Amino acid sequence: MEKKINVLYVDDESNNLVAFKALFRRDFNIFTAVSAEEGKALMKEQTFHVILTDQRMPGVTGVEFLESIIGEYPDPIRILLTGYADIQAVISAINKGQVYRYITKPWDEQELKMSIENAYEVYALREANKELTTKLIQANEQLDFMLRQKLLS
Amino acid sequence: MSRYLVSMFFFLSFLSVASATETVFFSDNTSRLDIGGSIEILEDKAGALSFEQALASDQYKSSTQKVPNLGLSSSAFWLKIHIRNESSSGQLLLMLEQPNMDEVALYFPKTDGTYTVQKMGEYQDFAIRLYQIPDYLFRLSILPGKEVTYLMRIKSTEQIQVPLVLGTEDSILNFLSQKHILSGIYFGIMLVMLLYNLFIYFTVRDKSYIYYVVYIVIILLTQTSLQGFPFQYLWPHSPWMAIHGGFFFPSLVGIAGLAFLRVFLHTSEFTPKLDRIAVVFYIIYSISILLAIFNIYTASYALMEITAMLVSTYMLTMGIVIYRKGYRPAKFFLIAWTFFLVGVVIYIMKDFGIFPYNNITRYTMQTGSAFEVVLISFGLADRINILKKEKEESQTKALEALTENERIVKEQNVILEIKVQERTTELEAANKELSETFTNLKETQSQLVDSEKMASLGQLTAGIAHEINNPINFVKSNIKSLKRTLDELKQLYQQYALIEDGHQVAEKIAAAQKLKKDLDMDYSIKEIDDLLHGIDDGATRTSEIIKGLKVFSRLDEDTLKTTDLHEGLNATLILLNTILKDKVLVEKKFSQLPPVECYPGKINQVFMNILNNAIQAIAEKKDSEKGHITICTSSDASNVYVSIKDDGIGIKEEVLPRIFEPFFSTKAVGQGMGLGLSITHSIIEKHHGKIKVLSEVGKGSEFVISIPITQQTEKF
């Protein structure tokens, strides 16, 4: 079984990390980080398709973390996990962190799995789109090239 | 006074020109003879004639009256008396029954034809008199059958009447003794009245009695001075008093009489206008007395006579006016005054000769005055009746008033009782209302305290939700993972179990190994410990939070419990953990604390409030660095001390005194009711503890709570 989806989960609660990995390691490639710094470090080594983060963390909040990586890594789909419905966090998650989903703890496995898969789908579509666009551009270029040669000949 | 009334009718001299020598014939038939009508009188106007000139004068006029009335005159009078003794007695007495002569001198012819003189009268000391009586007595020695001419010189500043009586010694002395008996009776009456009224005065202390007593004394002096008795008995060696007394007493009688009448009849009340006139009479009488003192006798006498007439009219008028007003004593006064006036009138009529001159008519004036005194005394006695009646009336009134008062008091008592009852009912109602209000207040307070607690709990809920959600999340998730791992293990186990039948062992092992690899069982096994640890951790943390909540919100707060304050502090800190952990470092400096008797839930609320404020104070500082909260506990013999110190923004000085006020808050609207510290304060107070605040803006605050280890009072 090939696992093609790379998922990064950042949470200050290591128990959550363990639980998350245990739950989804069979479906996805799970990477966990206990802090934002650790997460950023991992991102340098690995491409992630989906990034999940806890909102409440000491020092840097989840939204802040997501906001900080958009510039460098705009492609991964971002999901926010939080223990309680903090409307301020939700608003800033959408506006600043540009999250794809907002999921509350305790999580529902199926929902979470679906969300990750959907997120990956989006990611994949974007990638495919990107690829197609590239190909189209290439094809266009080739066509251009061929047209010029034809004109030259 | 009466004497002067009389004198007014005798202003004119009743003298006629003498036609022949008048002679008195004294025989044995007549033991006593009035000789006033049988003498000759010479008026010596200048009073300068010598005896010889008087004896030789031919200006003598015969007397026409039995008692010659010579009027008021400053002249001296010479009386020529011829006596022919036809009786058998050689010794006769000549009596001038008029004691008020200034001078009386009798010239006796001696055997050789010359005359010798014997002087008496008010200018002479009383002691020189031959007979010690007020009237003038001369002893005449005329041999029977002989005729002798005597010459008598008289002078008086007062009314001159000449009642001359000739008689034998026996008859004259008899006459005098009878006369003195009558005088004695009069004195007796007057003295009795005087003493009687004086005693009454001392008994009843009514001032009208003392006025009356004075009045009686002066009447007595006046009337008796007519008889010459004061001169005889009171001032026998003072001719000055003898002369002037006759002027003083009538005026004094007028003054005393008026004064008494005014008191007796209450004239100032009944006739105030008439009453005021009395002062004029006082002045006139006083002038009359002064004139007499300066020896201006005629003017003094005239003034006194006119005033006496006016005063008697005035008194009668007042008596009538007051009687008409229905004042009973006025009746007595009018009767008394009438008696006196009747006496005076009879006395005058006697002088006119309408009534005979005898011992009865002679004493009508005294009789009148005696009656007057007695009757007025009756009036005064009657006043006692009036007073008694008045007193009885006033007593009755007082009794009525007392009865009325008693009735009113009784009524008042009833009213008061009703009022008291009403008031009591009102008070009871008010009391009930108050206790209801108090109960309501207590309920409200308890509700407020509860709601404040709920509010602070609400603030915590979000944090606690996160705090609880995390463990629940991974516990739940781990269980799922474990279940899946267990499923895989079962699957692998079954795979391995297939090997046991001994067929195709190598293949089966290969398959099992393949499955094991596919399932990544090595990792799974390794993972199981982590998952279990996570479950364990999650369960522990959850139960801790729940325990903390339970400790914090203890519902057994109505009973005092001995509690470890550290437990409460820790529970509170657990609940605050989520808020604390990323912002604040908590330093606990706990010392050994004795168990404290307190209401644990309430005390935890105190810790929660103060810690919450501390966290907020730190948060508002907006420092990137973590804040610090230091909790110190300590104790002494009777108290435990908990100090909670933060390094937040601190409390402004002007706000500091108000922080314990209810509903005082520096937070924005909606961020707090402002009840936290107020409730904290009241909780500490209910524990008989103290709370102190030290704060410095920018540096932080310190709350120090002290609570007695044991509570002596009732629960709240």
XYZ file of C-alpha atoms in Angstrom, chain B:
716
model
C -63.670 113.013 112.938
C -67.243 113.422 114.093
C -66.359 116.312 116.310
C -65.431 118.312 113.259
C -68.579 117.380 111.482
C -70.378 118.785 114.439
C -68.315 121.904 114.408
C -69.336 122.648 110.872
C -72.835 123.358 112.076
C -71.538 125.858 114.555
C -69.564 128.274 112.537
C -71.613 131.098 113.765
C -71.282 132.322 117.264
C -74.481 132.176 119.231
C -73.807 135.125 121.339
C -76.159 137.941 122.116
C -75.506 141.285 123.780
C -75.689 141.105 127.539
C -78.518 143.060 129.025
C -77.980 142.448 132.727
C -75.602 140.716 134.987
C -76.275 136.968 134.885
C -76.240 135.182 138.196
C -76.141 131.502 139.016
C -78.240 130.564 141.939
C -77.130 127.350 143.530
C -79.582 125.906 146.047
C -79.887 122.578 147.851
C -82.611 121.598 145.393
C -80.144 121.359 142.631
C -77.248 119.045 143.227
C -75.812 119.725 139.779
C -76.408 122.723 137.613
C -75.513 123.552 134.023
C -74.551 127.144 134.227
C -73.562 127.775 130.595
C -76.684 129.838 129.981
C -76.118 132.012 133.067
C -72.736 133.513 132.367
C -71.312 136.500 130.551
C -68.692 136.149 127.845
C -66.024 138.541 126.631
C -64.179 137.900 123.432
C -60.559 139.023 123.614
C -59.611 138.843 119.930
C -55.948 139.656 120.354
C -55.762 137.620 123.543
C -53.834 140.557 125.067
C -56.193 141.688 127.837
C -54.878 141.455 131.367
C -57.018 140.126 134.188
C -57.667 143.638 135.505
C -58.637 144.892 132.028
C -60.926 141.890 131.569
C -62.463 142.365 134.986
C -63.086 146.045 134.324
C -64.419 145.537 130.779
C -68.022 146.315 130.050
C -68.056 144.401 126.783
C -69.395 141.200 128.315
C -72.342 139.599 126.655
C -74.805 137.212 128.197
C -74.762 133.662 127.049
C -77.920 132.476 125.325
C -77.136 128.793 125.260
C -77.086 126.187 127.891
C -73.738 125.145 126.462
C -72.180 128.182 124.881
C -70.683 127.432 121.514
C -67.942 129.877 120.692
C -66.929 128.263 117.428
C -63.492 127.996 115.920
C -61.522 130.963 117.052
C -58.058 132.113 117.836
C -59.468 134.564 120.332
C -59.260 134.179 124.061
C -62.554 134.245 125.915
C -63.240 135.628 129.336
C -66.187 134.107 131.176
C -67.672 136.028 134.046
C -69.496 133.732 136.461
C -71.618 135.103 139.336
C -72.559 132.428 141.794
C -74.937 132.894 144.621
C -74.752 130.007 147.011
C -78.181 129.439 148.414
C -77.383 125.938 149.510
C -76.150 124.757 152.841
C -72.811 123.513 151.494
C -69.826 125.870 151.469
C -67.808 123.690 149.150
C -68.839 123.517 145.489
C -67.167 122.165 142.339
C -67.054 123.955 139.009
C -66.497 121.627 136.076
C -65.586 122.565 132.502
C -66.594 119.391 130.760
C -64.464 120.069 127.726
C -61.026 118.471 128.009
C -59.571 120.000 124.876
C -58.944 123.498 125.983
C -55.507 124.832 125.287
C -55.662 127.119 128.212
C -58.070 127.246 131.101
C -57.497 129.697 133.896
C -59.871 130.426 136.793
C -59.513 133.589 138.797
C -60.699 133.282 142.393
C -61.548 136.304 144.532
C -59.818 136.155 147.827
C -61.343 137.474 150.993
C -59.436 140.713 150.582
C -61.043 141.284 147.170
C -57.914 140.390 145.176
C -57.901 137.505 142.815
C -55.730 134.454 142.608
C -55.443 132.266 139.528
C -55.476 128.511 138.913
C -54.270 127.413 135.417
C -55.011 124.195 133.573
C -55.349 123.098 129.936
C -53.238 121.471 127.340
C -50.382 123.944 127.827
C -50.022 122.697 131.335
C -48.583 119.440 132.555
C -51.397 117.070 133.465
C -49.857 116.387 136.879
C -50.647 119.826 138.261
C -54.386 119.141 138.216
C -56.166 118.867 141.461
C -58.361 116.096 140.217
C -56.653 113.689 137.872
C -59.386 113.598 135.255
C -59.511 114.920 131.687
C -62.225 117.452 132.510
C -61.302 120.601 134.353
C -62.460 120.735 137.953
C -62.159 123.730 140.178
C -62.996 123.692 143.876
C -65.024 126.710 144.889
C -65.406 127.801 148.470
C -68.512 129.912 148.807
C -70.100 130.382 152.125
C -73.825 129.701 152.086
C -75.816 132.771 151.213
C -72.799 134.521 149.733
C -72.343 135.686 146.157
C -69.020 135.403 144.424
C -67.886 136.470 140.930
C -65.337 134.277 139.181
C -63.532 135.015 135.987
C -62.421 132.235 133.631
C -60.102 132.649 130.691
C -60.265 129.960 127.974
C -58.437 129.599 124.708
C -58.406 126.817 122.187
C -57.288 126.237 118.643
C -60.192 123.873 118.308
C -63.940 124.213 118.445
C -64.749 125.955 121.679
C -67.787 124.704 123.559
C -68.241 125.604 127.121
C -70.242 123.009 129.043
C -69.916 124.463 132.513
C -71.373 122.536 135.408
C -71.677 123.615 139.001
C -72.416 121.148 141.724
C -71.530 119.684 145.070
C -68.482 117.551 145.157
C -70.522 114.419 145.597
C -72.846 115.042 142.733
C -70.063 116.023 140.364
C -67.942 113.046 141.254
C -70.955 110.759 140.907
C -71.654 112.233 137.534
C -68.084 111.775 136.480
C -67.955 108.183 137.621
C -71.066 107.404 135.587
C -69.545 109.133 132.614
C -66.339 107.179 132.994
C -68.231 103.935 133.175
C -69.730 104.734 129.790
C -66.286 105.632 128.483
C -65.002 102.350 129.909
C -67.723 100.463 128.123
C -66.769 102.201 124.940
C -63.087 101.463 125.477
C -63.976 97.891 126.238
C -65.963 97.472 123.054
C -63.256 99.083 120.999
C -60.427 97.130 122.624
C -62.274 93.867 122.214
C -62.903 94.626 118.581
C -59.287 95.630 118.207
C -57.926 92.454 119.782
C -60.542 90.306 118.099
C -59.634 91.592 114.671
C -55.949 91.458 115.464
C -56.293 87.779 116.387
C -58.298 87.144 113.285
C -55.561 88.832 111.310
C -52.952 86.560 112.857
C -55.153 83.588 112.093
C -56.289 84.284 108.562
C -53.555 86.702 107.461
C -56.056 88.749 105.500
C -54.541 92.213 105.231
C -57.938 93.925 105.518
C -57.942 92.924 109.222
C -54.697 94.690 109.974
C -56.012 97.761 108.163
C -59.092 97.489 110.299
C -57.085 97.142 113.477
C -55.128 100.284 112.627
C -58.393 102.040 111.822
C -59.877 101.020 115.200
C -56.785 102.206 117.053
C -56.983 105.575 115.413
C -60.760 105.875 115.943
C -60.190 104.995 119.562
C -57.505 107.639 119.873
C -59.690 110.191 118.166
C -62.825 109.499 120.135
C -61.031 109.278 123.463
C -59.091 112.400 122.767
C -62.505 114.108 122.810
C -62.614 112.982 126.406
C -59.038 114.024 126.956
C -57.961 110.541 127.944
C -54.867 110.239 125.728
C -53.492 113.343 127.376
C -54.189 111.877 130.764
C -52.827 108.406 130.101
C -50.585 108.452 127.041
C -48.666 111.685 127.074
C -49.543 113.528 130.310
C -46.251 115.463 130.189
C -46.508 116.448 126.523
C -48.740 119.477 126.037
C -47.449 119.528 122.397
C -49.076 116.168 121.697
C -52.148 117.208 123.619
C -52.562 120.206 121.343
C -51.477 118.644 118.032
C -53.130 115.252 118.599
C -56.470 116.897 118.033
C -55.278 117.762 114.500
C -53.422 114.538 113.703
C -56.015 111.994 114.699
C -58.926 113.213 112.569
C -56.664 113.250 109.504
C -55.202 109.867 110.398
C -58.703 108.494 110.914
C -59.579 109.757 107.460
C -56.505 108.112 105.928
C -56.873 104.837 107.853
C -60.622 104.713 107.174
C -60.091 105.245 103.476
C -57.283 102.741 103.330
C -59.364 100.165 105.170
C -62.422 100.814 103.030
C -60.443 100.353 99.849
C -59.109 97.038 101.020
C -62.412 95.976 102.572
C -64.585 96.741 99.563
C -61.996 95.998 96.876
C -62.689 99.396 95.431
C -59.848 99.123 92.948
C -61.698 96.222 91.377
C -65.285 97.464 91.636
C -64.871 101.199 91.028
C -61.362 101.792 89.798
C -62.127 105.370 88.817
C -63.598 106.341 92.205
C -60.839 104.424 93.911
C -58.156 106.615 92.379
C -59.706 109.742 93.973
C -58.672 108.386 97.385
C -55.091 109.424 96.667
C -56.230 113.046 96.498
C -57.727 112.742 99.971
C -54.554 111.170 101.322
C -52.629 114.158 100.032
C -55.084 116.664 101.497
C -55.028 114.918 104.892
C -51.251 114.873 104.814
C -51.212 118.603 104.069
C -53.581 119.164 106.972
C -51.254 117.246 109.295
C -48.245 119.206 108.000
C -50.100 122.495 108.583
C -50.811 121.439 112.166
C -47.162 120.558 112.725
C -46.213 124.060 111.584
C -48.877 125.449 113.953
C -51.091 126.789 111.157
C -54.101 125.551 113.074
C -56.987 127.394 111.471
C -56.102 126.377 107.905
C -55.364 122.843 109.044
C -58.700 122.624 110.820
C -60.683 124.126 107.930
C -58.997 121.839 105.419
C -59.695 118.832 107.600
C -63.365 119.744 108.080
C -64.047 120.204 104.357
C -62.179 117.004 103.530
C -64.065 115.117 106.241
C -67.382 116.106 104.655
C -66.178 115.186 101.177
C -64.688 111.926 102.377
C -67.867 110.857 104.165
C -69.854 111.552 100.982
C -67.205 109.795 98.938
C -67.258 106.745 101.190
C -71.031 106.540 101.100
C -71.001 106.820 97.302
C -68.443 104.041 96.972
C -70.362 101.884 99.433
C -73.592 102.345 97.464
C -71.932 101.770 94.091
C -70.229 98.608 95.272
C -73.352 97.401 97.086
C -75.260 97.783 93.832
C -72.697 95.612 92.182
C -73.767 92.900 94.590
C -70.762 92.781 96.891
C -72.163 91.780 100.272
C -69.562 93.434 102.591
C -70.697 96.774 101.131
C -74.054 96.222 102.863
C -72.364 95.854 106.231
C -70.298 98.903 105.545
C -73.340 100.995 104.582
C -75.250 99.934 107.701
C -72.234 100.605 109.910
C -71.571 103.942 108.277
C -75.266 104.869 108.618
C -75.191 104.043 112.335
C -72.190 106.233 112.751
C -73.722 109.105 110.795
C -76.962 108.752 112.775
C -74.890 108.973 115.922
C -73.251 112.091 114.603
C -76.580 113.618 113.592
C -78.090 112.969 117.017
C -75.012 114.448 118.595
C -75.457 117.554 116.494
C -79.192 117.709 117.200
C -78.358 117.556 120.846
C -76.144 120.545 120.304
C -78.945 122.324 118.524
C -81.109 121.570 121.492
C -83.494 119.348 119.570
C -82.476 116.516 121.842
C -81.722 117.146 125.467
C -78.123 117.289 126.574
C -77.742 114.171 128.659
C -75.473 111.221 129.064
C -77.270 109.380 126.239
C -77.196 112.104 123.674
C -73.705 113.034 124.628
C -72.455 109.594 123.712
C -74.347 108.987 120.496
C -71.187 109.603 118.509
C -69.184 107.083 120.487
C -72.123 104.699 120.330
C -72.299 105.214 116.582
C -68.611 104.561 116.189
C -68.827 101.498 118.416
C -71.699 100.179 116.310
C -69.748 101.036 113.195
C -66.746 99.122 114.416
C -68.824 96.123 115.455
C -70.884 96.046 112.296
C -67.871 96.379 110.057
C -66.351 93.598 112.068
C -69.418 91.538 111.195
C -68.762 92.445 107.600
C -65.217 91.279 107.980
C -66.395 88.089 109.612
C -68.813 87.654 106.771
C -65.879 87.937 104.458
C -64.608 84.798 106.108
C -67.864 83.169 105.086
C -67.336 84.426 101.583
C -63.784 83.208 101.655
C -64.958 79.910 103.057
C -67.562 79.663 100.352
C -65.023 80.617 97.754
C -62.644 78.089 99.194
C -65.329 75.436 99.164
C -66.187 76.366 95.630
C -62.562 76.271 94.620
C -62.195 72.970 96.441
C -65.224 71.635 94.640
C -63.781 72.949 91.424
C -60.422 71.443 92.278
C -62.152 68.191 93.078
C -64.053 68.389 89.819
C -60.837 69.216 88.037
C -59.183 66.287 89.757
C -62.012 63.970 88.809
C -61.879 65.348 85.303
C -58.117 64.907 85.293
C -58.468 61.377 86.517
C -61.009 60.686 83.804
C -58.718 62.256 81.215
C -55.770 60.297 82.554
C -57.843 57.130 82.349
C -58.917 57.988 78.832
C -55.357 58.847 77.949
C -54.243 55.569 79.411
C -56.713 53.714 77.274
C -55.627 55.708 74.227
C -52.013 55.183 75.123
C -52.536 51.497 75.571
C -54.239 51.336 72.204
C -51.404 53.359 70.733
C -48.836 51.124 72.363
C -50.646 48.130 71.013
C -50.818 49.694 67.569
C -47.187 50.634 67.754
C -46.311 47.146 68.881
C -48.262 45.673 65.997
C -46.582 48.096 63.638
C -43.234 47.257 65.098
C -43.928 43.584 64.815
C -44.980 44.061 61.216
C -41.912 46.160 60.561
C -39.813 43.585 62.304
C -41.324 40.833 60.209
C -40.819 42.884 57.087
C -37.269 43.571 58.114
C -36.531 39.956 58.788
C -38.112 39.112 55.447
C -36.021 41.754 53.785
C -33.031 40.443 55.632
C -33.772 36.928 54.445
C -34.240 38.236 50.924
C -31.018 40.157 51.186
C -29.233 37.122 52.454
C -30.667 35.116 49.609
C -29.755 37.800 47.122
C -26.302 38.019 48.572
C -25.893 34.303 48.414
C -27.233 34.389 44.865
C -24.841 37.158 43.980
C -21.982 35.257 45.491
C -23.064 32.188 43.587
C -23.527 34.062 40.360
C -20.159 35.694 40.803
C -18.751 32.260 41.305
C -20.551 31.046 38.227
C -19.231 34.020 36.317
C -15.677 33.239 37.284
C -16.394 29.628 36.531
C -17.738 30.697 33.142
C -14.548 32.530 32.429
C -12.746 29.359 33.220
C -15.006 27.100 31.227
C -13.396 27.922 27.923
C -9.972 27.185 29.302
C -11.188 24.115 31.137
C -12.954 22.890 28.005
C -9.688 22.994 26.132
C -7.918 21.445 29.009
C -10.387 18.599 29.243
C -10.874 18.214 25.518
C -7.191 17.475 24.950
C -7.007 14.454 27.238
C -10.374 13.214 26.120
C -9.274 13.630 22.535
C -6.199 11.500 22.803
C -7.745 8.989 25.174
C -10.574 8.432 22.768
C -8.252 8.403 19.781
C -5.773 6.075 21.458
C -8.500 3.624 22.344
C -9.464 3.498 18.694
C -5.874 3.009 17.664
C -5.393 0.328 20.279
C -8.516 -1.418 19.089
C -7.208 -1.383 15.565
C -3.825 -2.620 16.703
C -5.571 -5.336 18.695
C -7.550 -6.307 15.594
C -4.327 -6.548 13.656
C -2.783 -8.542 16.467
C -5.744 -10.909 16.442
C -5.371 -11.226 12.694
C -1.672 -12.002 13.050
C -2.401 -14.352 15.904
C -4.857 -16.260 13.767
C -2.252 -16.372 11.014
C 0.231 -17.807 13.461
C -2.373 -20.131 14.848
C -2.727 -21.703 11.426
C 0.850 -22.869 11.749
C -0.032 -25.093 14.648
C -1.678 -27.743 12.455
C 1.753 -28.575 11.026
C 0.871 -28.370 7.372
C 2.674 -26.153 4.986
C 4.439 -24.616 7.902
C 7.034 -22.793 5.917
C 4.443 -21.238 3.683
C 2.293 -20.255 6.543
C 5.193 -18.727 8.437
C 6.125 -16.808 5.356
C 2.552 -15.586 5.053
C 2.429 -14.639 8.700
C 5.707 -12.885 8.438
C 4.469 -11.100 5.386
C 1.338 -10.029 7.260
C 3.396 -8.936 10.204
C 5.483 -6.807 7.929
C 2.521 -5.475 6.049
C 0.898 -4.506 9.300
C 4.132 -2.993 10.526
C 3.528 -4.941 13.696
C 6.862 -4.104 15.249
C 5.951 -0.472 15.265
C 2.465 -1.216 16.457
C 3.765 -3.188 19.429
C 6.111 -0.436 20.257
C 3.284 2.051 19.867
C 0.999 0.250 22.301
C 2.988 1.509 25.287
C 2.787 5.066 24.074
C -0.918 4.775 23.516
C -1.535 3.239 26.930
C 0.615 5.879 28.523
C -1.402 8.484 26.713
C -4.655 7.004 27.987
C -3.296 6.838 31.458
C -2.038 10.367 31.286
C -5.300 11.629 29.829
C -7.386 9.893 32.433
C -5.212 11.204 35.232
C -5.330 14.739 33.926
C -9.048 14.670 33.385
C -9.725 13.361 36.819
C -7.406 16.001 38.247
C -9.303 18.746 36.549
C -12.592 17.330 37.673
C -11.270 17.002 41.164
C -10.075 20.572 41.025
C -13.479 21.718 39.894
C -15.079 19.763 42.662
C -12.756 21.182 45.258
C -13.276 24.602 43.911
C -17.015 24.548 43.731
C -17.606 22.622 46.892
C -21.274 22.543 47.678
C -20.684 21.650 51.295
C -19.871 25.273 51.994
C -22.558 25.774 54.627
C -20.578 23.904 57.199
C -17.305 24.797 58.760
C -14.613 22.297 57.912
C -11.047 21.992 58.910
C -9.282 22.202 55.617
C -5.796 22.241 54.226
C -5.596 25.599 52.487
C -2.880 24.267 50.224
C -5.347 21.810 48.747
C -7.653 24.652 47.870
C -4.812 26.713 46.445
C -3.680 23.804 44.317
C -7.169 23.031 43.073
C -7.622 26.639 42.117
C -4.302 26.666 40.347
C -5.303 23.559 38.392
C -8.447 25.259 37.201
C -6.426 28.279 36.234
C -3.760 26.151 34.609
C -4.806 26.786 31.039
C -4.747 30.511 31.510
C -1.597 30.390 33.508
C 0.614 28.064 31.614
C 1.616 30.097 28.619
C 1.768 33.441 30.428
C 2.662 33.075 34.054
C 5.154 31.286 36.207
C 3.695 30.361 39.537
C 6.037 30.105 42.466
C 4.705 28.385 45.540
C 6.409 29.063 48.858
C 4.262 26.886 51.058
C 5.201 26.403 54.682
C 3.703 23.877 57.023
C 0.106 25.009 57.655
C -2.215 23.771 60.372
C -5.667 22.692 59.186
C -7.840 25.769 59.142
C -11.469 25.887 60.176
C -13.261 27.554 57.310
C -15.844 27.295 54.559
C -13.568 25.728 51.941
C -15.655 26.624 48.892
C -15.703 30.249 49.956
C -12.003 30.359 50.626
C -11.308 28.787 47.220
C -13.449 31.489 45.700
C -11.213 34.021 47.403
C -8.111 32.368 45.968
C -9.728 32.171 42.551
C -10.686 35.851 42.592
C -7.288 37.065 43.673
C -5.392 34.755 41.326
C -7.665 35.680 38.453
C -7.049 39.363 39.108
C -3.328 38.685 39.307
C -3.376 36.865 35.957
C -5.370 39.675 34.384
C -3.023 42.263 35.823
C -0.119 40.391 34.283
C -1.907 39.972 30.957
C -2.650 43.684 30.784
C 0.990 44.463 31.155
C 1.424 43.024 27.625
C 4.979 41.956 28.256
C 6.532 39.405 26.034
C 8.143 37.888 29.088
C 6.244 35.592 31.361
C 4.746 37.112 34.467
C 5.282 35.823 37.968
C 2.890 34.951 40.722
C 4.309 34.139 44.114
C 2.114 32.405 46.642
C 3.434 32.343 50.196
C 1.738 30.703 53.130
C 2.668 30.986 56.762
C 1.044 30.738 60.165
C 1.369 31.758 63.790
C -0.436 30.591 66.918
C -3.839 31.870 65.912
C -3.810 32.814 62.234
C -2.736 31.542 58.859
C -1.470 33.977 56.239
C -1.678 33.629 52.516
C 0.100 36.157 50.382
C -0.490 36.257 46.640
C 1.874 38.566 44.851
C 1.980 39.356 41.164
C 4.153 41.555 38.995
C 1.285 42.881 36.899
C 0.242 46.460 36.213
C -0.580 47.238 39.820
C -3.468 49.241 41.169
C -3.708 53.001 40.884
C -3.562 54.834 44.182
C -6.904 56.582 43.691
C -8.589 53.290 42.948
C -7.060 51.412 45.843
C -9.550 52.475 48.535
C -12.469 51.461 46.325
C -11.459 48.026 45.156
C -13.536 46.268 47.792
C -16.684 48.224 46.906
C -19.411 46.187 45.302
C -19.823 46.759 41.551
C -16.643 48.753 41.389
C -14.659 47.634 38.392
C -11.877 49.029 36.294
C -12.578 46.467 33.629
C -14.530 47.260 30.493
C -18.282 46.781 30.523
C -19.190 43.147 30.225
C -15.844 41.934 31.478
C -16.772 41.622 35.092
C -19.478 42.571 37.518
C -17.093 44.251 39.915
C -18.167 41.880 42.624
C -15.072 39.700 42.860
C -13.107 41.608 45.458
C -16.218 42.766 47.247
C -17.257 39.173 47.742
C -13.688 38.283 48.643
C -13.732 40.973 51.296
C -17.045 39.843 52.746
C -15.932 36.206 52.781
C -12.767 37.117 54.653
C -14.787 39.260 57.043
C -17.184 36.409 57.704
C -14.151 34.356 58.599
C -13.120 37.138 60.988
C -10.020 37.470 58.940
C -8.339 40.413 57.295
C -7.308 41.280 53.789
C -4.595 43.797 52.982
C -3.468 45.140 49.658
C -0.074 46.528 48.789
C 0.266 47.808 45.306
C 2.498 49.908 43.151
C 1.555 50.925 39.652
C 3.780 49.132 37.124
C 5.325 46.808 39.690
C 2.455 44.666 40.827
C 0.166 44.000 43.749
C 0.240 41.843 46.807
C -2.871 40.601 48.582
C -2.300 39.303 52.076
C -5.092 37.328 53.697
C -5.119 36.329 57.318
C -7.668 33.869 58.633
C -8.080 32.646 62.204
C -7.282 28.976 62.546
C -10.520 28.405 64.442
C -13.870 30.120 64.084
C -15.874 30.778 67.215
C -19.017 32.011 65.614
C -22.042 30.602 63.905
C -22.155 29.696 60.286
C -23.419 32.075 57.659
